[in-house]
Amino acid sequence: QVQVVQSGGGLVQAGGSLRLSCAASGSIFSIKAMGWYRQAPGKQRELVAAITSGGSTNYADSVKGRFTISRDNAKNTVYLQMNSLKPEDTAVYYCNLDLVLTTYVRNNYWGQGIQVTVSS
């Protein structure tokens, strides 16, 4: 059984920083792509940042230059460093992991979601 647990959200003032973590545990062979999404009230879930197994990254235009995604394969963990936070970054943040469980089984998992609130 696989568990995906997020941590690191909270309340911060505009201009501040937060670091989100998302760790997978269980019977995991490897992890392909890892990503962070967010969903603000009344809006659709959107991709914030993603990183491939080879380390290539891509970011939403709204967070480029402020957010950094990284991964620690030994810990099955993906991070999102968020700097220069703005009130419009307020949302529930979700990690998404593309996990290879066995030679023939590959599944997609979501974290439980974590609130990030940026006050002005």
mmCIF file with all atom_site columns, C-alpha atoms in Angstrom:
data_model
loop_
_atom_site.group_PDB
_atom_site.id
_atom_site.type_symbol
_atom_site.label_atom_id
_atom_site.label_alt_id
_atom_site.label_comp_id
_atom_site.label_asym_id
_atom_site.label_entity_id
_atom_site.label_seq_id
_atom_site.pdbx_PDB_ins_code
_atom_site.Cartn_x
_atom_site.Cartn_y
_atom_site.Cartn_z
_atom_site.occupancy
_atom_site.B_iso_or_equiv
_atom_site.pdbx_formal_charge
_atom_site.auth_seq_id
_atom_site.auth_comp_id
_atom_site.auth_asym_id
_atom_site.auth_atom_id
_atom_site.pdbx_PDB_model_num
ATOM 1   C CA . GLN A 1 1   ? 0.000   0.000  0.000   1.00 0.00 ? 1   GLN A CA 1
ATOM 2   C CA . VAL A 1 2   ? 1.220   3.476  -0.863  1.00 0.00 ? 2   VAL A CA 1
ATOM 3   C CA . GLN A 1 3   ? 0.847   6.583  1.261   1.00 0.00 ? 3   GLN A CA 1
ATOM 4   C CA . VAL A 1 4   ? 1.432   10.138 0.100   1.00 0.00 ? 4   VAL A CA 1
ATOM 5   C CA . VAL A 1 5   ? 1.734   12.748 2.835   1.00 0.00 ? 5   VAL A CA 1
ATOM 6   C CA . GLN A 1 6   ? 2.131   16.490 2.429   1.00 0.00 ? 6   GLN A CA 1
ATOM 7   C CA . SER A 1 7   ? 3.489   18.967 4.942   1.00 0.00 ? 7   SER A CA 1
ATOM 8   C CA . GLY A 1 8   ? 4.637   22.556 5.235   1.00 0.00 ? 8   GLY A CA 1
ATOM 9   C CA . GLY A 1 9   ? 1.638   24.742 4.500   1.00 0.00 ? 9   GLY A CA 1
ATOM 10  C CA . GLY A 1 10  ? 0.375   27.582 6.643   1.00 0.00 ? 10  GLY A CA 1
ATOM 11  C CA . LEU A 1 11  ? -0.186  31.303 6.917   1.00 0.00 ? 11  LEU A CA 1
ATOM 12  C CA . VAL A 1 12  ? 2.454   33.777 5.774   1.00 0.00 ? 12  VAL A CA 1
ATOM 13  C CA . GLN A 1 13  ? 2.593   37.472 5.005   1.00 0.00 ? 13  GLN A CA 1
ATOM 14  C CA . ALA A 1 14  ? 3.043   38.718 1.471   1.00 0.00 ? 14  ALA A CA 1
ATOM 15  C CA . GLY A 1 15  ? 6.698   38.590 0.509   1.00 0.00 ? 15  GLY A CA 1
ATOM 16  C CA . GLY A 1 16  ? 7.362   35.657 2.786   1.00 0.00 ? 16  GLY A CA 1
ATOM 17  C CA . SER A 1 17  ? 8.387   32.095 2.039   1.00 0.00 ? 17  SER A CA 1
ATOM 18  C CA . LEU A 1 18  ? 7.110   28.587 2.616   1.00 0.00 ? 18  LEU A CA 1
ATOM 19  C CA . ARG A 1 19  ? 8.417   25.163 1.727   1.00 0.00 ? 19  ARG A CA 1
ATOM 20  C CA . LEU A 1 20  ? 6.040   22.334 0.927   1.00 0.00 ? 20  LEU A CA 1
ATOM 21  C CA . SER A 1 21  ? 7.025   18.681 1.095   1.00 0.00 ? 21  SER A CA 1
ATOM 22  C CA . CYS A 1 22  ? 5.344   15.583 -0.274  1.00 0.00 ? 22  CYS A CA 1
ATOM 23  C CA . ALA A 1 23  ? 6.638   12.161 0.681   1.00 0.00 ? 23  ALA A CA 1
ATOM 24  C CA . ALA A 1 24  ? 5.589   8.793  -0.676  1.00 0.00 ? 24  ALA A CA 1
ATOM 25  C CA . SER A 1 25  ? 6.030   5.583  1.284   1.00 0.00 ? 25  SER A CA 1
ATOM 26  C CA . GLY A 1 26  ? 5.215   1.945  0.779   1.00 0.00 ? 26  GLY A CA 1
ATOM 27  C CA . SER A 1 27  ? 6.082   -0.560 -1.880  1.00 0.00 ? 27  SER A CA 1
ATOM 28  C CA . ILE A 1 28  ? 7.444   1.780  -4.565  1.00 0.00 ? 28  ILE A CA 1
ATOM 29  C CA . PHE A 1 29  ? 9.798   0.725  -7.318  1.00 0.00 ? 29  PHE A CA 1
ATOM 30  C CA . SER A 1 30  ? 10.450  4.193  -8.726  1.00 0.00 ? 30  SER A CA 1
ATOM 31  C CA . ILE A 1 31  ? 8.870   7.590  -9.260  1.00 0.00 ? 31  ILE A CA 1
ATOM 32  C CA . LYS A 1 32  ? 8.464   9.156  -12.659 1.00 0.00 ? 32  LYS A CA 1
ATOM 33  C CA . ALA A 1 33  ? 7.063   12.690 -12.840 1.00 0.00 ? 33  ALA A CA 1
ATOM 34  C CA . MET A 1 34  ? 6.261   14.655 -9.685  1.00 0.00 ? 34  MET A CA 1
ATOM 35  C CA . GLY A 1 35  ? 4.212   17.806 -9.629  1.00 0.00 ? 35  GLY A CA 1
ATOM 36  C CA . TRP A 1 36  ? 2.472   20.450 -7.570  1.00 0.00 ? 36  TRP A CA 1
ATOM 37  C CA . TYR A 1 37  ? -1.016  21.747 -8.307  1.00 0.00 ? 37  TYR A CA 1
ATOM 38  C CA . ARG A 1 38  ? -3.167  24.300 -6.547  1.00 0.00 ? 38  ARG A CA 1
ATOM 39  C CA . GLN A 1 39  ? -6.817  25.121 -6.332  1.00 0.00 ? 39  GLN A CA 1
ATOM 40  C CA . ALA A 1 40  ? -8.145  28.446 -5.126  1.00 0.00 ? 40  ALA A CA 1
ATOM 41  C CA . PRO A 1 41  ? -11.780 28.870 -4.047  1.00 0.00 ? 41  PRO A CA 1
ATOM 42  C CA . GLY A 1 42  ? -14.092 28.962 -7.043  1.00 0.00 ? 42  GLY A CA 1
ATOM 43  C CA . LYS A 1 43  ? -11.287 28.129 -9.469  1.00 0.00 ? 43  LYS A CA 1
ATOM 44  C CA . GLN A 1 44  ? -10.113 25.025 -11.258 1.00 0.00 ? 44  GLN A CA 1
ATOM 45  C CA . ARG A 1 45  ? -7.080  23.083 -10.107 1.00 0.00 ? 45  ARG A CA 1
ATOM 46  C CA . GLU A 1 46  ? -4.003  24.287 -11.977 1.00 0.00 ? 46  GLU A CA 1
ATOM 47  C CA . LEU A 1 47  ? -0.486  23.016 -12.463 1.00 0.00 ? 47  LEU A CA 1
ATOM 48  C CA . VAL A 1 48  ? 2.073   25.033 -10.520 1.00 0.00 ? 48  VAL A CA 1
ATOM 49  C CA . ALA A 1 49  ? 5.288   23.131 -11.203 1.00 0.00 ? 49  ALA A CA 1
ATOM 50  C CA . ALA A 1 50  ? 6.480   19.723 -12.330 1.00 0.00 ? 50  ALA A CA 1
ATOM 51  C CA . ILE A 1 51  ? 9.730   17.791 -12.422 1.00 0.00 ? 51  ILE A CA 1
ATOM 52  C CA . THR A 1 52  ? 10.592  14.713 -14.442 1.00 0.00 ? 52  THR A CA 1
ATOM 53  C CA . SER A 1 53  ? 12.636  11.737 -13.294 1.00 0.00 ? 53  SER A CA 1
ATOM 54  C CA . GLY A 1 54  ? 15.568  13.270 -15.163 1.00 0.00 ? 54  GLY A CA 1
ATOM 55  C CA . GLY A 1 55  ? 15.251  16.555 -13.312 1.00 0.00 ? 55  GLY A CA 1
ATOM 56  C CA . SER A 1 56  ? 13.690  18.702 -16.020 1.00 0.00 ? 56  SER A CA 1
ATOM 57  C CA . THR A 1 57  ? 11.284  21.263 -14.624 1.00 0.00 ? 57  THR A CA 1
ATOM 58  C CA . ASN A 1 58  ? 8.468   23.441 -15.837 1.00 0.00 ? 58  ASN A CA 1
ATOM 59  C CA . TYR A 1 59  ? 6.497   26.150 -14.080 1.00 0.00 ? 59  TYR A CA 1
ATOM 60  C CA . ALA A 1 60  ? 3.307   28.087 -14.464 1.00 0.00 ? 60  ALA A CA 1
ATOM 61  C CA . ASP A 1 61  ? 4.040   31.591 -15.727 1.00 0.00 ? 61  ASP A CA 1
ATOM 62  C CA . SER A 1 62  ? 2.566   33.060 -12.555 1.00 0.00 ? 62  SER A CA 1
ATOM 63  C CA . VAL A 1 63  ? 5.215   31.446 -10.329 1.00 0.00 ? 63  VAL A CA 1
ATOM 64  C CA . LYS A 1 64  ? 8.319   31.521 -12.532 1.00 0.00 ? 64  LYS A CA 1
ATOM 65  C CA . GLY A 1 65  ? 11.257  33.068 -10.723 1.00 0.00 ? 65  GLY A CA 1
ATOM 66  C CA . ARG A 1 66  ? 9.548   32.732 -7.327  1.00 0.00 ? 66  ARG A CA 1
ATOM 67  C CA . PHE A 1 67  ? 8.902   28.998 -6.866  1.00 0.00 ? 67  PHE A CA 1
ATOM 68  C CA . THR A 1 68  ? 11.370  26.134 -7.165  1.00 0.00 ? 68  THR A CA 1
ATOM 69  C CA . ILE A 1 69  ? 10.471  22.470 -7.428  1.00 0.00 ? 69  ILE A CA 1
ATOM 70  C CA . SER A 1 70  ? 13.007  19.810 -6.456  1.00 0.00 ? 70  SER A CA 1
ATOM 71  C CA . ARG A 1 71  ? 13.070  16.129 -5.642  1.00 0.00 ? 71  ARG A CA 1
ATOM 72  C CA . ASP A 1 72  ? 14.982  13.715 -3.451  1.00 0.00 ? 72  ASP A CA 1
ATOM 73  C CA . ASN A 1 73  ? 14.693  10.297 -5.054  1.00 0.00 ? 73  ASN A CA 1
ATOM 74  C CA . ALA A 1 74  ? 16.296  8.530  -2.098  1.00 0.00 ? 74  ALA A CA 1
ATOM 75  C CA . LYS A 1 75  ? 13.511  9.858  0.118   1.00 0.00 ? 75  LYS A CA 1
ATOM 76  C CA . ASN A 1 76  ? 10.709  9.582  -2.472  1.00 0.00 ? 76  ASN A CA 1
ATOM 77  C CA . THR A 1 77  ? 10.013  13.220 -1.758  1.00 0.00 ? 77  THR A CA 1
ATOM 78  C CA . VAL A 1 78  ? 9.209   16.293 -3.812  1.00 0.00 ? 78  VAL A CA 1
ATOM 79  C CA . TYR A 1 79  ? 9.545   19.847 -2.526  1.00 0.00 ? 79  TYR A CA 1
ATOM 80  C CA . LEU A 1 80  ? 8.157   23.210 -3.512  1.00 0.00 ? 80  LEU A CA 1
ATOM 81  C CA . GLN A 1 81  ? 10.101  26.212 -2.276  1.00 0.00 ? 81  GLN A CA 1
ATOM 82  C CA . MET A 1 82  ? 7.860   29.269 -2.521  1.00 0.00 ? 82  MET A CA 1
ATOM 83  C CA . ASN A 1 83  ? 9.437   32.699 -2.191  1.00 0.00 ? 83  ASN A CA 1
ATOM 84  C CA . SER A 1 84  ? 8.066   36.221 -2.608  1.00 0.00 ? 84  SER A CA 1
ATOM 85  C CA . LEU A 1 85  ? 4.596   34.921 -1.930  1.00 0.00 ? 85  LEU A CA 1
ATOM 86  C CA . LYS A 1 86  ? 1.610   36.970 -3.040  1.00 0.00 ? 86  LYS A CA 1
ATOM 87  C CA . PRO A 1 87  ? -2.004  36.942 -1.828  1.00 0.00 ? 87  PRO A CA 1
ATOM 88  C CA . GLU A 1 88  ? -3.005  35.426 -5.164  1.00 0.00 ? 88  GLU A CA 1
ATOM 89  C CA . ASP A 1 89  ? -0.910  32.358 -4.283  1.00 0.00 ? 89  ASP A CA 1
ATOM 90  C CA . THR A 1 90  ? -3.481  31.508 -1.614  1.00 0.00 ? 90  THR A CA 1
ATOM 91  C CA . ALA A 1 91  ? -4.903  28.076 -2.389  1.00 0.00 ? 91  ALA A CA 1
ATOM 92  C CA . VAL A 1 92  ? -4.940  24.433 -1.403  1.00 0.00 ? 92  VAL A CA 1
ATOM 93  C CA . TYR A 1 93  ? -1.792  22.865 -2.797  1.00 0.00 ? 93  TYR A CA 1
ATOM 94  C CA . TYR A 1 94  ? -1.711  19.239 -3.933  1.00 0.00 ? 94  TYR A CA 1
ATOM 95  C CA . CYS A 1 95  ? 1.219   17.070 -4.925  1.00 0.00 ? 95  CYS A CA 1
ATOM 96  C CA . ASN A 1 96  ? 0.841   14.538 -7.705  1.00 0.00 ? 96  ASN A CA 1
ATOM 97  C CA . LEU A 1 97  ? 3.127   11.558 -8.134  1.00 0.00 ? 97  LEU A CA 1
ATOM 98  C CA . ASP A 1 98  ? 3.480   9.151  -11.036 1.00 0.00 ? 98  ASP A CA 1
ATOM 99  C CA . LEU A 1 99  ? 4.594   5.970  -9.265  1.00 0.00 ? 99  LEU A CA 1
ATOM 100 C CA . VAL A 1 100 ? 5.932   2.738  -10.657 1.00 0.00 ? 100 VAL A CA 1
ATOM 101 C CA . LEU A 1 101 ? 4.968   0.021  -8.197  1.00 0.00 ? 101 LEU A CA 1
ATOM 102 C CA . THR A 1 102 ? 6.099   -3.071 -10.085 1.00 0.00 ? 102 THR A CA 1
ATOM 103 C CA . THR A 1 103 ? 7.282   -3.925 -13.595 1.00 0.00 ? 103 THR A CA 1
ATOM 104 C CA . TYR A 1 104 ? 3.677   -3.885 -14.790 1.00 0.00 ? 104 TYR A CA 1
ATOM 105 C CA . VAL A 1 105 ? 1.935   -1.489 -12.411 1.00 0.00 ? 105 VAL A CA 1
ATOM 106 C CA . ARG A 1 106 ? 2.148   2.284  -12.654 1.00 0.00 ? 106 ARG A CA 1
ATOM 107 C CA . ASN A 1 107 ? -0.346  4.512  -10.832 1.00 0.00 ? 107 ASN A CA 1
ATOM 108 C CA . ASN A 1 108 ? -0.965  8.179  -10.244 1.00 0.00 ? 108 ASN A CA 1
ATOM 109 C CA . TYR A 1 109 ? -1.382  9.448  -6.673  1.00 0.00 ? 109 TYR A CA 1
ATOM 110 C CA . TRP A 1 110 ? -2.519  12.719 -5.126  1.00 0.00 ? 110 TRP A CA 1
ATOM 111 C CA . GLY A 1 111 ? -1.519  14.100 -1.773  1.00 0.00 ? 111 GLY A CA 1
ATOM 112 C CA . GLN A 1 112 ? -4.168  15.086 0.741   1.00 0.00 ? 112 GLN A CA 1
ATOM 113 C CA . GLY A 1 113 ? -3.869  18.792 -0.007  1.00 0.00 ? 113 GLY A CA 1
ATOM 114 C CA . ILE A 1 114 ? -2.515  21.508 2.234   1.00 0.00 ? 114 ILE A CA 1
ATOM 115 C CA . GLN A 1 115 ? -3.653  25.081 2.740   1.00 0.00 ? 115 GLN A CA 1
ATOM 116 C CA . VAL A 1 116 ? -1.368  27.982 1.916   1.00 0.00 ? 116 VAL A CA 1
ATOM 117 C CA . THR A 1 117 ? -2.683  31.402 2.888   1.00 0.00 ? 117 THR A CA 1
ATOM 118 C CA . VAL A 1 118 ? -0.836  34.597 2.047   1.00 0.00 ? 118 VAL A CA 1
ATOM 119 C CA . SER A 1 119 ? -2.024  37.731 3.824   1.00 0.00 ? 119 SER A CA 1
ATOM 120 C CA . SER A 1 120 ? -1.582  41.193 2.359   1.00 0.00 ? 120 SER A CA 1
#
